[in-house]
Amino acid sequence: MSTDPQQDWRHWHEQREAAVSSSYGPLSLTGTHWLSDFPEGRLPAVPGVWREDGDDVVLSADAEDGLTVDGKPFTGTVRLTADHGPIHESRVESAGRRLVVLRREGLWAVRDFDPGSEARRAFRGIEATAYDERWVVPGVFRPYGETRSVRVENADGRERGLGLSGELVFDLHGGEHTLQVAVEDDGSLWAVFADATSGRDSYRFRFLRPAAPGADGSVTVDFNRALLPPCAFADHFICPFPPPGNTLDTAVAAGERRLNPS
């Protein structure tokens, strides 16, 4: 980090574009296949037979499937659990594609990350508003007594639970605003929000990830670093929509706005 916030923002923006366009970044996701939708175990364009079995997924494959597991050519049957590490470290690979095992609310899925995806080839950058110090405001985190879960629609049209740990309160454009937020494992905050620009001058909703609050609950709220959600890069992500109350009645003309046109 430098002492120049504009330079820091430019570096952050460059890193973001590099990350999303990397071999296994969000642009490479070409499918999320829920095993419950394919009881016979054959997934679209994915080699092998995939079946859920309690707390595991059972993968069966022949040599003709061309799969590797843990870096070695695979035939036979193996039990898999959900992948939690970086995409390029997932256990199953198919000719450079990474097949990632996912579990949500007891349901299993396989994600197909393909470095040769059309979206990755077509990527021309992220449209983002240049840094402006007016979008950096002080805030306060007010934790709930215990984590709450609300049901919200996801980008794939299904409704799922969203865990919320407290409220982030801040002043913007002369008025007080509140966002319900989750607390990540490292103590940082995560908000899913929309505003008066959403669906018009920016993507339909965005993410905000402030650093961990201070001991007194103080938080720096920097909308210059508002993020496009993964589903802005590929339709196969299941991003949650903003929970009730997280649509700001003011325009946040800052941060990442949408993908640059091809």
PDB file of C-alpha atoms in Angstrom:
ATOM      1  CA  MET A   1       0.000   0.000   0.000  1.00  0.00           C
ATOM      2  CA  SER A   2       1.238   3.502  -0.850  1.00  0.00           C
ATOM      3  CA  THR A   3       0.290   6.810   0.717  1.00  0.00           C
ATOM      4  CA  ASP A   4      -1.620   7.750  -2.434  1.00  0.00           C
ATOM      5  CA  PRO A   5      -5.187   6.355  -2.282  1.00  0.00           C
ATOM      6  CA  GLN A   6      -5.718   6.946  -6.008  1.00  0.00           C
ATOM      7  CA  GLN A   7      -2.621   4.914  -6.848  1.00  0.00           C
ATOM      8  CA  ASP A   8      -3.743   2.182  -4.434  1.00  0.00           C
ATOM      9  CA  TRP A   9      -7.154   2.078  -6.110  1.00  0.00           C
ATOM     10  CA  ARG A  10      -5.626   1.781  -9.592  1.00  0.00           C
ATOM     11  CA  HIS A  11      -3.477  -1.095  -8.371  1.00  0.00           C
ATOM     12  CA  TRP A  12      -6.535  -2.750  -6.797  1.00  0.00           C
ATOM     13  CA  HIS A  13      -8.493  -2.350 -10.033  1.00  0.00           C
ATOM     14  CA  GLU A  14      -5.676  -3.853 -12.102  1.00  0.00           C
ATOM     15  CA  GLN A  15      -5.430  -6.801  -9.720  1.00  0.00           C
ATOM     16  CA  ARG A  16      -9.185  -7.359  -9.907  1.00  0.00           C
ATOM     17  CA  GLU A  17      -9.167  -7.481 -13.706  1.00  0.00           C
ATOM     18  CA  ALA A  18      -6.219  -9.879 -13.647  1.00  0.00           C
ATOM     19  CA  ALA A  19      -7.946 -12.132 -11.110  1.00  0.00           C
ATOM     20  CA  VAL A  20     -11.306 -12.375 -12.878  1.00  0.00           C
ATOM     21  CA  SER A  21      -9.637 -13.053 -16.236  1.00  0.00           C
ATOM     22  CA  SER A  22      -7.167 -15.636 -14.879  1.00  0.00           C
ATOM     23  CA  SER A  23      -7.314 -19.251 -16.070  1.00  0.00           C
ATOM     24  CA  TYR A  24      -9.747 -20.316 -13.330  1.00  0.00           C
ATOM     25  CA  GLY A  25     -11.304 -16.965 -12.494  1.00  0.00           C
ATOM     26  CA  PRO A  26     -15.082 -16.430 -12.565  1.00  0.00           C
ATOM     27  CA  LEU A  27     -15.100 -15.904 -16.330  1.00  0.00           C
ATOM     28  CA  SER A  28     -14.088 -19.550 -16.789  1.00  0.00           C
ATOM     29  CA  LEU A  29     -17.170 -21.029 -15.111  1.00  0.00           C
ATOM     30  CA  THR A  30     -19.201 -22.753 -17.830  1.00  0.00           C
ATOM     31  CA  GLY A  31     -21.648 -24.778 -15.736  1.00  0.00           C
ATOM     32  CA  THR A  32     -23.028 -25.512 -12.266  1.00  0.00           C
ATOM     33  CA  HIS A  33     -24.729 -28.913 -12.376  1.00  0.00           C
ATOM     34  CA  TRP A  34     -26.891 -29.951  -9.401  1.00  0.00           C
ATOM     35  CA  LEU A  35     -26.717 -33.700  -8.959  1.00  0.00           C
ATOM     36  CA  SER A  36     -30.354 -33.853  -7.864  1.00  0.00           C
ATOM     37  CA  ASP A  37     -31.268 -32.705 -11.399  1.00  0.00           C
ATOM     38  CA  PHE A  38     -29.360 -35.646 -12.932  1.00  0.00           C
ATOM     39  CA  PRO A  39     -30.245 -38.770 -10.934  1.00  0.00           C
ATOM     40  CA  GLU A  40     -28.619 -41.011 -13.574  1.00  0.00           C
ATOM     41  CA  GLY A  41     -25.278 -39.319 -12.747  1.00  0.00           C
ATOM     42  CA  ARG A  42     -24.470 -38.050 -16.235  1.00  0.00           C
ATOM     43  CA  LEU A  43     -23.824 -34.306 -16.259  1.00  0.00           C
ATOM     44  CA  PRO A  44     -23.920 -32.148 -19.419  1.00  0.00           C
ATOM     45  CA  ALA A  45     -20.492 -32.164 -21.113  1.00  0.00           C
ATOM     46  CA  VAL A  46     -18.816 -33.486 -17.941  1.00  0.00           C
ATOM     47  CA  PRO A  47     -17.034 -36.874 -18.099  1.00  0.00           C
ATOM     48  CA  GLY A  48     -17.710 -39.625 -15.577  1.00  0.00           C
ATOM     49  CA  VAL A  49     -20.700 -40.609 -13.478  1.00  0.00           C
ATOM     50  CA  TRP A  50     -21.432 -38.409 -10.469  1.00  0.00           C
ATOM     51  CA  ARG A  51     -23.794 -39.492  -7.699  1.00  0.00           C
ATOM     52  CA  GLU A  52     -24.441 -38.122  -4.245  1.00  0.00           C
ATOM     53  CA  ASP A  53     -24.177 -40.514  -1.315  1.00  0.00           C
ATOM     54  CA  GLY A  54     -24.883 -38.864   2.022  1.00  0.00           C
ATOM     55  CA  ASP A  55     -21.918 -36.692   2.986  1.00  0.00           C
ATOM     56  CA  ASP A  56     -19.941 -37.558  -0.143  1.00  0.00           C
ATOM     57  CA  VAL A  57     -20.103 -37.484  -3.905  1.00  0.00           C
ATOM     58  CA  VAL A  58     -19.153 -40.733  -5.607  1.00  0.00           C
ATOM     59  CA  LEU A  59     -17.352 -40.356  -8.947  1.00  0.00           C
ATOM     60  CA  SER A  60     -16.936 -43.316 -11.288  1.00  0.00           C
ATOM     61  CA  ALA A  61     -14.899 -43.121 -14.482  1.00  0.00           C
ATOM     62  CA  ASP A  62     -13.266 -45.239 -17.188  1.00  0.00           C
ATOM     63  CA  ALA A  63      -9.988 -44.535 -18.919  1.00  0.00           C
ATOM     64  CA  GLU A  64     -11.933 -43.134 -21.904  1.00  0.00           C
ATOM     65  CA  ASP A  65     -13.286 -40.337 -19.658  1.00  0.00           C
ATOM     66  CA  GLY A  66      -9.777 -38.854 -19.425  1.00  0.00           C
ATOM     67  CA  LEU A  67     -10.122 -37.662 -15.840  1.00  0.00           C
ATOM     68  CA  THR A  68      -7.361 -37.112 -13.320  1.00  0.00           C
ATOM     69  CA  VAL A  69      -7.823 -37.112  -9.546  1.00  0.00           C
ATOM     70  CA  ASP A  70      -5.130 -35.578  -7.345  1.00  0.00           C
ATOM     71  CA  GLY A  71      -2.979 -35.139 -10.437  1.00  0.00           C
ATOM     72  CA  LYS A  72      -3.025 -38.808 -11.500  1.00  0.00           C
ATOM     73  CA  PRO A  73      -4.979 -40.533 -14.309  1.00  0.00           C
ATOM     74  CA  PHE A  74      -8.139 -41.938 -12.777  1.00  0.00           C
ATOM     75  CA  THR A  75     -10.263 -45.012 -13.362  1.00  0.00           C
ATOM     76  CA  GLY A  76     -12.592 -46.693 -10.932  1.00  0.00           C
ATOM     77  CA  THR A  77     -14.535 -45.093  -8.096  1.00  0.00           C
ATOM     78  CA  VAL A  78     -13.622 -42.403  -5.598  1.00  0.00           C
ATOM     79  CA  ARG A  79     -15.504 -40.613  -2.831  1.00  0.00           C
ATOM     80  CA  LEU A  80     -15.254 -36.814  -2.896  1.00  0.00           C
ATOM     81  CA  THR A  81     -16.148 -34.056  -0.452  1.00  0.00           C
ATOM     82  CA  ALA A  82     -16.696 -30.377  -1.202  1.00  0.00           C
ATOM     83  CA  ASP A  83     -13.705 -28.440  -2.552  1.00  0.00           C
ATOM     84  CA  HIS A  84     -12.852 -25.423  -0.404  1.00  0.00           C
ATOM     85  CA  GLY A  85      -9.462 -24.347  -1.722  1.00  0.00           C
ATOM     86  CA  PRO A  86      -8.461 -22.406  -4.847  1.00  0.00           C
ATOM     87  CA  ILE A  87     -10.058 -23.660  -8.064  1.00  0.00           C
ATOM     88  CA  HIS A  88      -6.719 -24.765  -9.523  1.00  0.00           C
ATOM     89  CA  GLU A  89      -6.243 -27.056  -6.500  1.00  0.00           C
ATOM     90  CA  SER A  90      -9.537 -28.925  -6.920  1.00  0.00           C
ATOM     91  CA  ARG A  91      -9.088 -32.682  -6.995  1.00  0.00           C
ATOM     92  CA  VAL A  92     -10.679 -33.519 -10.356  1.00  0.00           C
ATOM     93  CA  GLU A  93      -9.422 -32.315 -13.745  1.00  0.00           C
ATOM     94  CA  SER A  94     -10.475 -32.993 -17.312  1.00  0.00           C
ATOM     95  CA  ALA A  95      -8.066 -31.829 -20.020  1.00  0.00           C
ATOM     96  CA  GLY A  96      -7.327 -28.556 -18.245  1.00  0.00           C
ATOM     97  CA  ARG A  97     -10.882 -28.037 -16.997  1.00  0.00           C
ATOM     98  CA  ARG A  98     -11.333 -28.096 -13.232  1.00  0.00           C
ATOM     99  CA  LEU A  99     -14.373 -29.945 -11.924  1.00  0.00           C
ATOM    100  CA  VAL A 100     -15.196 -28.497  -8.514  1.00  0.00           C
ATOM    101  CA  VAL A 101     -17.480 -30.233  -6.021  1.00  0.00           C
ATOM    102  CA  LEU A 102     -19.891 -27.848  -4.292  1.00  0.00           C
ATOM    103  CA  ARG A 103     -22.442 -28.276  -1.496  1.00  0.00           C
ATOM    104  CA  ARG A 104     -25.196 -25.810  -0.614  1.00  0.00           C
ATOM    105  CA  GLU A 105     -27.902 -26.475   1.979  1.00  0.00           C
ATOM    106  CA  GLY A 106     -27.397 -30.218   1.690  1.00  0.00           C
ATOM    107  CA  LEU A 107     -27.467 -30.320  -2.122  1.00  0.00           C
ATOM    108  CA  TRP A 108     -24.450 -31.333  -4.197  1.00  0.00           C
ATOM    109  CA  ALA A 109     -23.261 -29.802  -7.449  1.00  0.00           C
ATOM    110  CA  VAL A 110     -20.286 -29.965  -9.803  1.00  0.00           C
ATOM    111  CA  ARG A 111     -18.894 -26.780 -11.281  1.00  0.00           C
ATOM    112  CA  ASP A 112     -17.046 -26.820 -14.593  1.00  0.00           C
ATOM    113  CA  PHE A 113     -14.244 -24.239 -14.887  1.00  0.00           C
ATOM    114  CA  ASP A 114     -12.856 -24.078 -18.425  1.00  0.00           C
ATOM    115  CA  PRO A 115      -9.904 -21.742 -19.197  1.00  0.00           C
ATOM    116  CA  GLY A 116     -11.045 -21.757 -22.828  1.00  0.00           C
ATOM    117  CA  SER A 117     -14.499 -20.349 -22.040  1.00  0.00           C
ATOM    118  CA  GLU A 118     -16.110 -17.931 -24.450  1.00  0.00           C
ATOM    119  CA  ALA A 119     -16.628 -15.365 -21.662  1.00  0.00           C
ATOM    120  CA  ARG A 120     -12.930 -15.355 -20.846  1.00  0.00           C
ATOM    121  CA  ARG A 121     -11.970 -14.868 -24.486  1.00  0.00           C
ATOM    122  CA  ALA A 122     -14.476 -12.020 -24.857  1.00  0.00           C
ATOM    123  CA  PHE A 123     -13.458 -10.151 -21.679  1.00  0.00           C
ATOM    124  CA  ARG A 124     -12.541  -6.498 -22.271  1.00  0.00           C
ATOM    125  CA  GLY A 125     -12.191  -5.299 -18.708  1.00  0.00           C
ATOM    126  CA  ILE A 126     -14.400  -3.957 -15.926  1.00  0.00           C
ATOM    127  CA  GLU A 127     -16.021  -0.550 -16.210  1.00  0.00           C
ATOM    128  CA  ALA A 128     -15.278   1.229 -12.937  1.00  0.00           C
ATOM    129  CA  THR A 129     -15.492   4.807 -11.708  1.00  0.00           C
ATOM    130  CA  ALA A 130     -12.143   6.412 -10.898  1.00  0.00           C
ATOM    131  CA  TYR A 131     -11.291   6.868  -7.234  1.00  0.00           C
ATOM    132  CA  ASP A 132     -13.044   9.728  -5.459  1.00  0.00           C
ATOM    133  CA  GLU A 133     -12.394  10.394  -1.780  1.00  0.00           C
ATOM    134  CA  ARG A 134     -16.014  11.500  -1.309  1.00  0.00           C
ATOM    135  CA  TRP A 135     -17.049   7.836  -1.490  1.00  0.00           C
ATOM    136  CA  VAL A 136     -14.981   6.982   1.595  1.00  0.00           C
ATOM    137  CA  VAL A 137     -17.041   7.524   4.754  1.00  0.00           C
ATOM    138  CA  PRO A 138     -16.818   6.413   8.387  1.00  0.00           C
ATOM    139  CA  GLY A 139     -19.229   3.774   9.588  1.00  0.00           C
ATOM    140  CA  VAL A 140     -20.110   1.735  12.659  1.00  0.00           C
ATOM    141  CA  PHE A 141     -20.715  -2.009  12.862  1.00  0.00           C
ATOM    142  CA  ARG A 142     -23.511  -3.028  15.222  1.00  0.00           C
ATOM    143  CA  PRO A 143     -23.488  -6.817  15.720  1.00  0.00           C
ATOM    144  CA  TYR A 144     -26.636  -8.796  16.340  1.00  0.00           C
ATOM    145  CA  GLY A 145     -26.814 -10.904  19.471  1.00  0.00           C
ATOM    146  CA  GLU A 146     -26.586 -13.974  17.251  1.00  0.00           C
ATOM    147  CA  THR A 147     -26.316 -14.644  13.527  1.00  0.00           C
ATOM    148  CA  ARG A 148     -29.609 -14.408  11.655  1.00  0.00           C
ATOM    149  CA  SER A 149     -30.563 -16.188   8.474  1.00  0.00           C
ATOM    150  CA  VAL A 150     -32.942 -14.736   5.915  1.00  0.00           C
ATOM    151  CA  ARG A 151     -34.236 -16.408   2.767  1.00  0.00           C
ATOM    152  CA  VAL A 152     -33.316 -14.514  -0.393  1.00  0.00           C
ATOM    153  CA  GLU A 153     -33.592 -15.266  -4.071  1.00  0.00           C
ATOM    154  CA  ASN A 154     -30.356 -16.255  -5.774  1.00  0.00           C
ATOM    155  CA  ALA A 155     -29.177 -15.512  -9.304  1.00  0.00           C
ATOM    156  CA  ASP A 156     -30.204 -18.993 -10.455  1.00  0.00           C
ATOM    157  CA  GLY A 157     -33.819 -18.367  -9.444  1.00  0.00           C
ATOM    158  CA  ARG A 158     -33.713 -20.506  -6.305  1.00  0.00           C
ATOM    159  CA  GLU A 159     -34.190 -19.240  -2.761  1.00  0.00           C
ATOM    160  CA  ARG A 160     -31.508 -19.912  -0.158  1.00  0.00           C
ATOM    161  CA  GLY A 161     -30.550 -18.783   3.312  1.00  0.00           C
ATOM    162  CA  LEU A 162     -28.203 -15.823   3.785  1.00  0.00           C
ATOM    163  CA  GLY A 163     -26.450 -15.497   7.141  1.00  0.00           C
ATOM    164  CA  LEU A 164     -26.281 -11.974   8.589  1.00  0.00           C
ATOM    165  CA  SER A 165     -24.258 -10.949  11.622  1.00  0.00           C
ATOM    166  CA  GLY A 166     -25.092  -7.289  12.133  1.00  0.00           C
ATOM    167  CA  GLU A 167     -25.661  -3.856  10.631  1.00  0.00           C
ATOM    168  CA  LEU A 168     -23.252  -1.374   9.095  1.00  0.00           C
ATOM    169  CA  VAL A 169     -24.415   2.196   9.697  1.00  0.00           C
ATOM    170  CA  PHE A 170     -22.962   5.201   7.842  1.00  0.00           C
ATOM    171  CA  ASP A 171     -23.862   8.635   6.483  1.00  0.00           C
ATOM    172  CA  LEU A 172     -23.933   9.212   2.737  1.00  0.00           C
ATOM    173  CA  HIS A 173     -25.291  12.167   0.774  1.00  0.00           C
ATOM    174  CA  GLY A 174     -26.493  13.790   3.966  1.00  0.00           C
ATOM    175  CA  GLY A 175     -28.546  10.852   5.206  1.00  0.00           C
ATOM    176  CA  GLU A 176     -27.999   7.846   7.460  1.00  0.00           C
ATOM    177  CA  HIS A 177     -28.009   4.450   5.769  1.00  0.00           C
ATOM    178  CA  THR A 178     -27.857   0.882   7.020  1.00  0.00           C
ATOM    179  CA  LEU A 179     -26.695  -2.332   5.375  1.00  0.00           C
ATOM    180  CA  GLN A 180     -27.104  -5.784   6.855  1.00  0.00           C
ATOM    181  CA  VAL A 181     -23.743  -7.563   6.696  1.00  0.00           C
ATOM    182  CA  ALA A 182     -22.113 -10.932   7.266  1.00  0.00           C
ATOM    183  CA  VAL A 183     -18.804 -11.361   9.080  1.00  0.00           C
ATOM    184  CA  GLU A 184     -16.206 -13.383   7.187  1.00  0.00           C
ATOM    185  CA  ASP A 185     -13.755 -15.821   8.782  1.00  0.00           C
ATOM    186  CA  ASP A 186     -11.024 -13.155   8.832  1.00  0.00           C
ATOM    187  CA  GLY A 187     -13.308 -10.642  10.585  1.00  0.00           C
ATOM    188  CA  SER A 188     -13.980  -8.534   7.485  1.00  0.00           C
ATOM    189  CA  LEU A 189     -17.531  -7.617   6.554  1.00  0.00           C
ATOM    190  CA  TRP A 190     -19.553  -8.546   3.481  1.00  0.00           C
ATOM    191  CA  ALA A 191     -22.659  -6.790   2.216  1.00  0.00           C
ATOM    192  CA  VAL A 192     -24.859  -7.509  -0.792  1.00  0.00           C
ATOM    193  CA  PHE A 193     -26.448  -4.221  -1.816  1.00  0.00           C
ATOM    194  CA  ALA A 194     -28.288  -2.374  -4.542  1.00  0.00           C
ATOM    195  CA  ASP A 195     -28.763   1.367  -5.017  1.00  0.00           C
ATOM    196  CA  ALA A 196     -30.412   3.895  -7.313  1.00  0.00           C
ATOM    197  CA  THR A 197     -27.969   3.058 -10.139  1.00  0.00           C
ATOM    198  CA  SER A 198     -28.592  -0.705 -10.031  1.00  0.00           C
ATOM    199  CA  GLY A 199     -29.875  -2.223 -13.247  1.00  0.00           C
ATOM    200  CA  ARG A 200     -29.447   1.080 -15.048  1.00  0.00           C
ATOM    201  CA  ASP A 201     -25.961   2.610 -14.690  1.00  0.00           C
ATOM    202  CA  SER A 202     -24.465  -0.386 -12.896  1.00  0.00           C
ATOM    203  CA  TYR A 203     -25.070  -4.106 -12.503  1.00  0.00           C
ATOM    204  CA  ARG A 204     -28.311  -5.089 -10.751  1.00  0.00           C
ATOM    205  CA  PHE A 205     -26.530  -5.462  -7.388  1.00  0.00           C
ATOM    206  CA  ARG A 206     -22.998  -5.388  -6.012  1.00  0.00           C
ATOM    207  CA  PHE A 207     -20.848  -6.559  -3.114  1.00  0.00           C
ATOM    208  CA  LEU A 208     -19.039  -4.452  -0.530  1.00  0.00           C
ATOM    209  CA  ARG A 209     -16.247  -5.899   1.612  1.00  0.00           C
ATOM    210  CA  PRO A 210     -15.076  -3.478   4.339  1.00  0.00           C
ATOM    211  CA  ALA A 211     -12.132  -4.466   6.524  1.00  0.00           C
ATOM    212  CA  ALA A 212     -12.713  -5.839  10.019  1.00  0.00           C
ATOM    213  CA  PRO A 213     -14.207  -3.296  12.452  1.00  0.00           C
ATOM    214  CA  GLY A 214     -12.062  -1.730  15.129  1.00  0.00           C
ATOM    215  CA  ALA A 215     -12.508  -2.583  18.798  1.00  0.00           C
ATOM    216  CA  ASP A 216     -15.045   0.243  19.039  1.00  0.00           C
ATOM    217  CA  GLY A 217     -16.982  -1.010  15.999  1.00  0.00           C
ATOM    218  CA  SER A 218     -15.603   1.669  13.688  1.00  0.00           C
ATOM    219  CA  VAL A 219     -15.426   0.773  10.003  1.00  0.00           C
ATOM    220  CA  THR A 220     -14.164   2.562   6.918  1.00  0.00           C
ATOM    221  CA  VAL A 221     -16.825   2.291   4.222  1.00  0.00           C
ATOM    222  CA  ASP A 222     -15.211   2.701   0.803  1.00  0.00           C
ATOM    223  CA  PHE A 223     -17.638   2.497  -2.113  1.00  0.00           C
ATOM    224  CA  ASN A 224     -14.725   3.028  -4.521  1.00  0.00           C
ATOM    225  CA  ARG A 225     -14.195  -0.694  -3.996  1.00  0.00           C
ATOM    226  CA  ALA A 226     -17.751  -1.829  -4.602  1.00  0.00           C
ATOM    227  CA  LEU A 227     -17.464  -5.134  -6.441  1.00  0.00           C
ATOM    228  CA  LEU A 228     -19.344  -6.849  -9.215  1.00  0.00           C
ATOM    229  CA  PRO A 229     -20.637 -10.208  -7.933  1.00  0.00           C
ATOM    230  CA  PRO A 230     -19.399 -13.414  -9.602  1.00  0.00           C
ATOM    231  CA  CYS A 231     -22.690 -13.794 -11.501  1.00  0.00           C
ATOM    232  CA  ALA A 232     -21.844 -10.603 -13.405  1.00  0.00           C
ATOM    233  CA  PHE A 233     -19.064 -12.601 -15.075  1.00  0.00           C
ATOM    234  CA  ALA A 234     -20.821 -15.944 -15.628  1.00  0.00           C
ATOM    235  CA  ASP A 235     -24.487 -16.928 -15.483  1.00  0.00           C
ATOM    236  CA  HIS A 236     -23.681 -20.163 -13.629  1.00  0.00           C
ATOM    237  CA  PHE A 237     -22.961 -18.593 -10.243  1.00  0.00           C
ATOM    238  CA  ILE A 238     -25.658 -18.599  -7.551  1.00  0.00           C
ATOM    239  CA  CYS A 239     -25.037 -15.160  -6.000  1.00  0.00           C
ATOM    240  CA  PRO A 240     -27.581 -14.060  -3.392  1.00  0.00           C
ATOM    241  CA  PHE A 241     -29.669 -10.983  -4.133  1.00  0.00           C
ATOM    242  CA  PRO A 242     -29.680  -8.149  -1.568  1.00  0.00           C
ATOM    243  CA  PRO A 243     -31.622  -8.999   1.587  1.00  0.00           C
ATOM    244  CA  PRO A 244     -34.579  -6.800   2.604  1.00  0.00           C
ATOM    245  CA  GLY A 245     -33.348  -3.342   3.563  1.00  0.00           C
ATOM    246  CA  ASN A 246     -30.122  -3.486   1.555  1.00  0.00           C
ATOM    247  CA  THR A 247     -31.334  -1.401  -1.379  1.00  0.00           C
ATOM    248  CA  LEU A 248     -30.056   2.130  -0.774  1.00  0.00           C
ATOM    249  CA  ASP A 249     -32.348   4.967  -1.807  1.00  0.00           C
ATOM    250  CA  THR A 250     -29.396   6.968  -3.114  1.00  0.00           C
ATOM    251  CA  ALA A 251     -27.116   6.603  -6.129  1.00  0.00           C
ATOM    252  CA  VAL A 252     -23.710   4.998  -5.552  1.00  0.00           C
ATOM    253  CA  ALA A 253     -21.891   6.073  -8.718  1.00  0.00           C
ATOM    254  CA  ALA A 254     -18.626   4.513  -7.569  1.00  0.00           C
ATOM    255  CA  GLY A 255     -16.606   1.342  -7.789  1.00  0.00           C
ATOM    256  CA  GLU A 256     -17.118  -1.418 -10.324  1.00  0.00           C
ATOM    257  CA  ARG A 257     -20.177  -0.749 -12.457  1.00  0.00           C
ATOM    258  CA  ARG A 258     -20.416  -3.462 -15.144  1.00  0.00           C
ATOM    259  CA  LEU A 259     -18.333  -5.312 -17.723  1.00  0.00           C
ATOM    260  CA  ASN A 260     -16.870  -3.299 -20.560  1.00  0.00           C
ATOM    261  CA  PRO A 261     -18.742  -4.055 -23.798  1.00  0.00           C
ATOM    262  CA  SER A 262     -17.044  -6.578 -26.085  1.00  0.00           C
TER     263      SER A 262
END
